[in-house]
Amino acid sequence: MTAYDLMDFDDVLEKYDPVMGLEVHVELATETKMFSTSSAHFGAAPNSNIDPVSLGLPGALPVVNAKGVEWAIKIGLALNCQIAESSRFARKNYFYPDQPKNYQISQYDEPIAYDGYLDVLLDDGTEWRVEIERAHMEEDTGKLTHLGSASGRITGATASLVDCNRAGIPLIEIVTKPIIGAGERAPEVARAYVSALRELVKALGVSDARMDQGSMRCDANVSLRPIGQEKFGTRTETKNINSLKSVEQAVRFEMQRQAQVLDDGGEIVQETRHYQEKDGSTSKGRPKEEASDYRYFNDPDLPPVIAKPEWVEEIRATLPELPWVRRARIQEEWQLPEKEFRDLVNAGALDLVADTVEAGTTPDEARAWWVSYIMAKANEQGKDLDAIGVSPADVARVVALVKEGKLTTKLARQAIDGVIAGEGSVDEVVEKRGLEVVRDDSAIEKAVDDALAANPDIVEKYRAGNTKVTGAIVGAVMKATQGKADPGQVNRLISQKLG
């Protein structure tokens, strides 16, 4: 339950038209930071990937990361954007404890990419075009860790620690134009757009797009206007949403919360809000600044970025097969019905299944693992499928071990459980847990003899002609061998012993 009064979603739609704007920050997977030579790798010890530039020390001068510019252009091209032949960096001035310089190097009125679009598929196969306002380059801030609060946020904290490793990491911020007319599908459109964008940047090879680790984050701007009104309402911005499910929930919650506030005669405050994972609500942050509050001005230490048309075309030629093109090819190759294929896409499983097929399985084998067992495990943990810790190579390996007769399906699932638990690769888990199928004929034969002796009624029914009753015997043998006996071998032994 939340602390807010919420209007029923259907009632919201009868009275108000939602308007959205989505800002997605993508950390680029470059070796070094955007304006210095410090490592940009994730997971290093706090404050170990730092330098005078990312710490904002006096006299330290930034130098633009050429690979960061190239990848920004690549993202812009994939989003059908215009690429500016000349763009500039600006200083965005604001104070945060994790922003050492008290300003962020970003782009303002001269972004490198602008006026694009991304077509996304909704759950029922409807295509929705999201128009892109801009995609611009900037640097990330540092990270605060709050100690002493139950929520991990600053409220109630007794101390805060600053880690500047992330300060200066290359970011591309992708900003949509206002998304209007979505109505009841606004939350779904938001999720589908972020999902498609994540799929795209991963396909380009410019980011791992790990929302759970913060390398891709979404800010969702939501406002409501009465049905028939042209003027947009006052917006709120829910910051740093880090999963696809959360994006959808945050938009839906804000629609219901704002509608109730308006219906009660209140006013919507333009502010940032925080998404609460525990119940899908949002909570009040700080008043939201206008662009003028940031006092943008061109960074005097950085020259314009020049992207000559011939260079842009060279980059265009390196674009990989884009996700929507790949999807069409895969569907034709696999001959999957439209609904089954769409379910794969909506579940975020298509690339995982395709990569598993490339690793040596059939499409049916790969689908059976990803959309049933592994998806169930992901749902249990409240994680996206690609964040569960299992790779296509892991799935291909357990499929191969089952085919070789070294694992049963049950044991293979235990192997996958071990991978999810962080116990190592499939082979390491099999060895540590002792999962390999028992090949000792004498041990299996003894288990069969014991099961037959304990179930004389089943033996009698079998010999009377009911050959389907042996399942209980097989189950008893599997239980006795902790699921490690080869079911085929067990069935053969039962048939031999029963004549």
XYZ file of C-alpha atoms in Angstrom:
499
model
C 0.000 0.000 0.000
C 1.137 3.571 -0.637
C 0.704 6.703 1.414
C -1.053 8.392 -1.517
C -4.680 8.555 -2.578
C -4.826 7.254 -6.121
C -7.580 7.654 -8.667
C -8.743 4.477 -10.365
C -6.844 4.141 -13.645
C -10.001 3.926 -15.766
C -11.320 7.101 -14.123
C -8.044 8.875 -14.932
C -8.539 8.119 -18.609
C -12.100 9.433 -18.601
C -10.940 12.843 -17.357
C -7.326 13.360 -18.413
C -4.947 12.929 -21.306
C -1.409 11.899 -20.244
C 1.648 13.515 -21.814
C 5.076 11.923 -21.362
C 8.671 12.825 -22.018
C 11.387 10.242 -21.460
C 15.049 11.017 -20.846
C 17.320 7.997 -20.959
C 20.954 8.159 -19.885
C 23.253 5.543 -21.418
C 26.771 5.039 -20.067
C 29.179 4.269 -22.895
C 31.476 1.267 -22.471
C 34.648 3.128 -23.439
C 37.959 2.205 -21.865
C 38.476 5.695 -20.449
C 36.355 8.599 -19.255
C 34.823 11.259 -21.485
C 37.363 13.992 -20.759
C 40.318 12.224 -19.126
C 42.412 9.056 -19.279
C 41.109 7.422 -16.080
C 39.593 3.969 -16.451
C 35.851 3.873 -17.028
C 35.448 0.252 -15.882
C 32.636 -0.565 -13.454
C 33.229 -2.198 -10.070
C 36.631 -0.815 -9.071
C 37.411 0.042 -5.457
C 35.892 3.423 -4.452
C 37.849 6.446 -5.623
C 40.454 4.388 -7.478
C 39.483 5.498 -11.021
C 40.062 9.204 -10.486
C 42.303 11.975 -11.796
C 42.582 15.784 -11.596
C 40.015 16.284 -14.379
C 37.273 14.090 -12.924
C 37.957 15.587 -9.460
C 37.675 19.109 -10.873
C 41.047 20.215 -9.527
C 42.197 23.749 -10.468
C 44.165 23.903 -13.703
C 43.078 20.456 -14.950
C 41.951 20.640 -18.579
C 39.532 18.216 -20.275
C 40.272 16.440 -23.557
C 37.397 14.882 -25.544
C 37.291 11.081 -25.866
C 37.186 10.443 -29.641
C 35.598 7.017 -29.207
C 32.845 8.598 -27.133
C 32.082 11.006 -29.982
C 32.092 8.187 -32.532
C 29.682 6.117 -30.461
C 27.418 9.125 -29.910
C 27.180 9.501 -33.683
C 26.530 5.769 -34.036
C 23.611 6.000 -31.563
C 22.275 9.067 -33.363
C 22.356 7.325 -36.735
C 20.608 4.235 -35.354
C 17.891 6.534 -33.973
C 17.383 8.083 -37.427
C 18.715 11.428 -36.175
C 20.308 14.279 -38.025
C 24.003 14.559 -37.122
C 25.290 18.066 -36.509
C 28.435 18.865 -38.466
C 29.429 21.140 -35.577
C 28.292 20.770 -31.971
C 29.498 22.256 -28.702
C 29.956 21.321 -25.077
C 28.460 23.552 -22.405
C 28.748 23.870 -18.650
C 25.584 22.982 -16.751
C 25.963 24.637 -13.364
C 24.472 23.088 -10.250
C 25.699 21.914 -6.869
C 25.671 18.314 -5.725
C 28.106 16.686 -3.297
C 28.944 14.038 -5.920
C 29.694 16.643 -8.618
C 33.242 17.766 -7.781
C 33.398 20.715 -10.207
C 29.928 22.041 -9.275
C 29.133 21.924 -12.982
C 28.594 19.138 -15.481
C 30.073 19.156 -18.963
C 27.114 18.533 -21.238
C 25.582 19.769 -24.484
C 22.734 22.255 -24.506
C 21.584 24.148 -27.590
C 24.046 22.475 -29.978
C 23.664 18.684 -29.519
C 25.479 16.223 -31.730
C 22.266 14.419 -32.823
C 18.702 15.694 -33.161
C 15.291 15.112 -34.804
C 15.113 11.323 -34.878
C 12.646 8.571 -34.066
C 12.404 5.006 -32.827
C 9.586 2.655 -33.798
C 8.670 0.300 -30.956
C 6.386 -2.724 -30.756
C 3.676 -2.886 -28.102
C 2.459 -6.130 -26.564
C -0.247 -6.725 -29.181
C 2.077 -6.072 -32.122
C 1.041 -2.442 -32.614
C 3.911 -0.245 -33.786
C 4.316 3.089 -32.008
C 6.673 5.812 -33.208
C 8.487 7.729 -30.473
C 10.045 10.926 -31.805
C 13.487 11.876 -30.537
C 14.227 15.501 -29.726
C 17.986 15.078 -29.231
C 20.782 12.763 -28.231
C 23.647 14.640 -26.643
C 26.983 13.890 -25.002
C 27.800 14.587 -21.379
C 29.654 13.197 -18.374
C 28.233 11.275 -15.439
C 28.451 12.439 -11.837
C 29.937 10.613 -8.877
C 27.930 8.418 -6.527
C 26.770 8.935 -2.949
C 26.341 6.055 -0.521
C 24.140 6.984 2.450
C 24.826 5.214 5.732
C 22.445 4.682 8.603
C 19.106 4.906 6.774
C 16.852 1.909 6.292
C 16.025 2.905 2.695
C 19.591 3.647 1.619
C 18.487 7.204 0.796
C 19.622 10.409 2.449
C 16.522 10.629 4.644
C 17.520 9.296 8.041
C 21.175 8.808 7.056
C 23.895 9.506 9.604
C 26.688 9.912 7.070
C 27.253 9.922 3.304
C 30.279 8.671 1.387
C 31.332 10.040 -1.994
C 32.787 7.770 -4.702
C 34.116 9.690 -7.701
C 34.820 6.637 -9.891
C 31.703 7.361 -11.938
C 32.452 11.084 -12.290
C 33.395 11.696 -15.909
C 32.040 8.417 -17.358
C 30.772 9.119 -20.910
C 27.002 9.474 -21.103
C 24.586 9.859 -23.970
C 21.307 11.427 -22.911
C 18.459 10.609 -25.304
C 15.475 12.929 -24.948
C 12.108 12.289 -26.576
C 9.707 14.852 -27.878
C 6.405 14.953 -25.950
C 4.622 11.618 -26.312
C 0.934 12.395 -26.684
C -2.139 10.380 -27.586
C -1.057 7.198 -25.833
C -3.947 7.300 -23.360
C -4.306 4.043 -21.433
C -1.230 2.668 -23.189
C 1.108 5.397 -21.913
C 2.772 3.143 -19.278
C 3.135 0.365 -21.863
C 4.596 2.761 -24.447
C 7.145 3.967 -21.885
C 8.271 0.416 -21.098
C 8.351 -0.618 -24.763
C 10.427 2.441 -25.706
C 13.034 1.934 -22.981
C 13.160 -1.776 -23.805
C 13.703 -1.069 -27.513
C 16.344 1.548 -26.725
C 18.209 -0.855 -24.458
C 18.075 -3.525 -27.137
C 19.423 -1.037 -29.671
C 22.447 0.224 -27.718
C 23.400 -3.342 -26.799
C 23.232 -4.332 -30.474
C 25.464 -1.376 -31.347
C 28.048 -2.612 -28.837
C 28.376 0.812 -27.187
C 26.984 -0.075 -23.746
C 26.027 -3.107 -21.695
C 22.829 -1.186 -20.805
C 22.701 -2.843 -17.370
C 19.843 -0.986 -15.721
C 20.456 -2.861 -12.473
C 24.008 -1.456 -12.357
C 23.059 2.066 -13.437
C 24.665 2.002 -16.891
C 21.231 2.811 -18.321
C 18.733 4.938 -16.399
C 15.417 6.510 -17.282
C 13.869 9.777 -16.094
C 10.115 9.786 -16.763
C 8.342 13.127 -17.152
C 4.572 12.863 -16.779
C 1.818 15.467 -16.886
C -1.961 15.395 -17.273
C -4.266 17.740 -19.145
C -8.066 17.657 -19.061
C -9.587 15.882 -22.065
C -9.941 18.407 -24.891
C -7.358 20.866 -23.526
C -4.360 21.656 -25.743
C -2.069 23.181 -23.121
C 0.150 20.691 -21.313
C -0.221 20.290 -17.583
C 2.568 20.721 -15.005
C 5.015 17.836 -15.174
C 6.898 15.825 -12.621
C 10.147 14.002 -13.341
C 10.696 10.619 -11.703
C 14.471 10.173 -11.671
C 16.844 7.279 -12.232
C 14.378 4.456 -12.815
C 16.388 1.261 -13.220
C 14.166 -1.467 -14.663
C 11.623 -1.864 -17.438
C 8.891 -2.884 -15.018
C 9.630 0.148 -12.856
C 9.351 2.522 -15.824
C 5.839 1.238 -16.530
C 4.816 1.337 -12.875
C 6.205 4.844 -12.296
C 4.273 6.311 -15.236
C 1.049 4.582 -14.171
C 1.459 5.694 -10.547
C 2.098 9.322 -11.490
C -0.974 9.353 -13.735
C -3.134 8.090 -10.863
C -1.523 10.312 -8.225
C -1.677 13.501 -10.274
C -5.273 12.846 -11.293
C -6.310 12.485 -7.645
C -4.485 15.675 -6.666
C -6.197 17.610 -9.467
C -9.579 16.095 -8.688
C -9.193 17.161 -5.045
C -8.623 20.760 -6.159
C -4.873 20.696 -5.626
C -2.021 21.748 -7.914
C 0.785 19.650 -9.347
C 4.195 20.892 -8.273
C 6.958 20.806 -10.871
C 9.470 18.652 -9.075
C 11.717 15.624 -9.252
C 10.441 12.436 -7.628
C 12.013 9.177 -6.492
C 10.684 5.775 -7.510
C 10.092 3.355 -4.627
C 10.785 -0.265 -5.597
C 8.956 -1.715 -2.610
C 5.468 -0.629 -3.727
C 5.783 1.021 -7.135
C 5.081 4.512 -5.783
C 6.982 7.769 -6.219
C 8.001 10.171 -3.474
C 8.757 13.869 -3.404
C 12.288 14.957 -4.336
C 13.282 18.553 -4.959
C 11.751 21.421 -6.959
C 12.544 20.976 -10.656
C 14.729 23.644 -12.203
C 14.135 25.304 -15.553
C 16.947 25.414 -18.125
C 17.736 29.008 -17.146
C 18.485 27.901 -13.579
C 21.454 25.878 -14.823
C 23.139 28.981 -16.332
C 24.384 27.117 -19.404
C 27.320 28.625 -21.280
C 29.826 27.205 -23.769
C 32.726 25.444 -22.074
C 35.767 27.633 -22.773
C 38.150 24.673 -22.359
C 36.624 22.583 -25.169
C 36.519 23.360 -28.880
C 33.508 22.527 -31.078
C 33.106 18.883 -32.100
C 33.357 18.629 -35.873
C 31.642 15.648 -37.507
C 32.410 15.883 -41.212
C 29.840 14.189 -43.479
C 32.383 11.712 -44.832
C 33.263 10.590 -41.287
C 29.592 10.217 -40.428
C 29.105 8.009 -43.496
C 32.099 5.883 -42.486
C 30.452 5.343 -39.093
C 27.104 4.582 -40.747
C 28.801 1.812 -42.729
C 29.855 0.127 -39.447
C 26.315 -0.140 -38.056
C 25.444 -3.777 -37.304
C 22.212 -5.500 -38.222
C 19.708 -3.457 -36.241
C 17.340 -5.253 -33.849
C 14.158 -4.829 -35.897
C 15.907 -6.127 -39.026
C 17.321 -9.041 -37.053
C 13.887 -9.835 -35.633
C 12.330 -10.058 -39.084
C 15.144 -12.348 -40.272
C 14.940 -14.606 -37.208
C 11.174 -14.960 -37.418
C 11.443 -16.030 -41.030
C 14.277 -18.486 -40.325
C 12.539 -20.058 -37.315
C 9.100 -20.024 -38.928
C 7.507 -18.995 -35.641
C 3.843 -17.900 -35.552
C 3.408 -14.168 -34.965
C 1.999 -14.518 -31.446
C 4.771 -16.851 -30.223
C 7.404 -14.598 -31.729
C 5.852 -11.472 -30.193
C 5.741 -13.186 -26.803
C 9.498 -13.809 -27.078
C 10.108 -10.152 -27.891
C 7.823 -8.863 -25.120
C 9.508 -11.130 -22.576
C 12.930 -9.724 -23.484
C 13.989 -13.241 -24.451
C 14.528 -13.003 -28.199
C 18.204 -12.043 -28.177
C 18.959 -14.541 -25.421
C 17.265 -17.336 -27.365
C 18.960 -16.300 -30.622
C 22.389 -16.170 -28.963
C 21.744 -19.609 -27.426
C 20.913 -20.976 -30.878
C 24.161 -19.497 -32.199
C 25.941 -21.276 -29.320
C 24.738 -24.644 -30.611
C 21.130 -25.398 -29.656
C 17.931 -25.559 -31.668
C 15.387 -22.707 -31.362
C 12.932 -25.020 -29.572
C 15.540 -26.129 -27.021
C 16.614 -22.555 -26.327
C 13.040 -21.298 -26.020
C 12.096 -24.132 -23.672
C 14.808 -23.076 -21.218
C 14.504 -19.293 -21.402
C 10.745 -18.781 -21.465
C 9.874 -21.402 -18.886
C 12.426 -22.353 -16.249
C 14.789 -19.356 -16.335
C 11.983 -16.818 -16.728
C 10.252 -18.320 -13.689
C 13.473 -17.894 -11.698
C 13.804 -14.283 -12.881
C 10.223 -13.553 -11.838
C 10.851 -15.091 -8.407
C 13.754 -12.689 -7.901
C 11.988 -9.689 -9.444
C 14.691 -9.321 -12.092
C 14.719 -8.849 -15.836
C 15.626 -11.989 -17.759
C 19.033 -10.710 -18.842
C 19.952 -9.735 -15.274
C 19.419 -13.181 -13.728
C 23.063 -14.188 -14.205
C 22.636 -16.927 -16.812
C 24.235 -16.548 -20.252
C 23.281 -18.139 -23.586
C 26.515 -20.128 -23.350
C 25.353 -21.559 -19.999
C 22.063 -22.717 -21.488
C 23.779 -24.207 -24.538
C 26.123 -26.106 -22.222
C 23.359 -27.703 -20.123
C 21.503 -28.663 -23.310
C 24.687 -30.335 -24.594
C 25.221 -32.188 -21.293
C 21.644 -33.492 -21.377
C 22.115 -34.672 -24.962
C 25.338 -36.427 -23.984
C 23.472 -38.210 -21.191
C 25.661 -36.618 -18.517
C 22.738 -34.714 -16.972
C 19.036 -35.344 -16.701
C 16.686 -32.400 -17.188
C 16.214 -32.257 -13.424
C 19.966 -32.165 -12.816
C 20.398 -29.585 -15.563
C 17.946 -27.322 -13.748
C 19.994 -27.718 -10.588
C 23.072 -26.723 -12.580
C 21.308 -23.575 -13.787
C 20.255 -22.862 -10.185
C 23.920 -22.979 -9.200
C 24.880 -20.558 -11.968
C 22.151 -18.161 -10.822
C 23.459 -18.461 -7.255
C 26.907 -17.379 -8.444
C 28.618 -20.739 -7.911
C 30.485 -20.577 -11.216
C 30.080 -21.935 -14.723
C 27.817 -24.877 -15.560
C 30.729 -27.320 -15.465
C 31.972 -25.916 -12.154
C 28.504 -26.223 -10.614
C 28.131 -29.802 -11.904
C 31.466 -30.723 -10.311
C 30.885 -28.896 -7.008
C 27.378 -30.271 -6.542
C 28.162 -33.735 -7.894
C 25.317 -33.563 -10.382
C 26.518 -35.848 -13.164
C 24.301 -38.821 -14.015
C 25.191 -42.053 -12.182
C 26.728 -44.581 -14.585
C 27.316 -47.370 -12.074
C 25.131 -50.187 -13.492
C 25.244 -52.185 -10.278
C 24.049 -49.220 -8.188
C 21.171 -48.492 -10.556
C 20.253 -52.164 -10.828
C 20.093 -52.424 -7.032
C 17.822 -49.371 -6.882
C 15.538 -50.968 -9.498
C 15.447 -54.279 -7.606
C 14.598 -52.479 -4.356
C 11.820 -50.477 -6.028
C 10.306 -53.614 -7.605
C 10.444 -55.481 -4.321
C 8.705 -52.579 -2.538
C 5.892 -52.391 -5.102
C 4.602 -55.937 -5.804
C 1.160 -54.607 -6.796
C 2.701 -52.605 -9.637
C 4.686 -55.648 -10.785
C 1.469 -57.659 -10.843
C -0.384 -55.005 -12.886
C 2.483 -54.772 -15.350
C 2.548 -58.533 -15.927
C -1.221 -58.450 -16.356
C -0.684 -56.192 -19.372
C -0.751 -52.642 -17.949
C 2.712 -51.476 -19.036
C 1.994 -47.828 -18.155
C 2.305 -48.366 -14.417
C 6.102 -48.351 -14.340
C 6.230 -44.580 -13.726
C 6.029 -45.175 -9.980
C 8.995 -47.555 -10.178
C 11.007 -45.037 -12.186
C 10.139 -42.327 -9.647
C 11.265 -44.522 -6.753
C 14.587 -45.233 -8.478
C 15.157 -41.547 -9.243
C 14.420 -40.686 -5.628
C 16.851 -43.349 -4.407
C 19.593 -42.027 -6.681
C 18.815 -38.349 -5.902
C 17.720 -37.842 -9.496
C 21.111 -38.877 -10.886
C 20.079 -42.069 -12.675
C 19.606 -42.039 -16.442
C 15.816 -42.461 -16.938
C 16.367 -44.358 -20.185
C 18.682 -46.811 -18.483
C 16.196 -47.231 -15.620
C 13.337 -47.976 -18.009
C 15.434 -50.555 -19.872
C 16.335 -52.327 -16.640
C 12.697 -52.381 -15.482
C 11.574 -53.845 -18.811
C 14.298 -56.509 -18.685
C 13.479 -57.530 -15.114
C 9.737 -57.687 -15.731
C 10.232 -59.830 -18.809
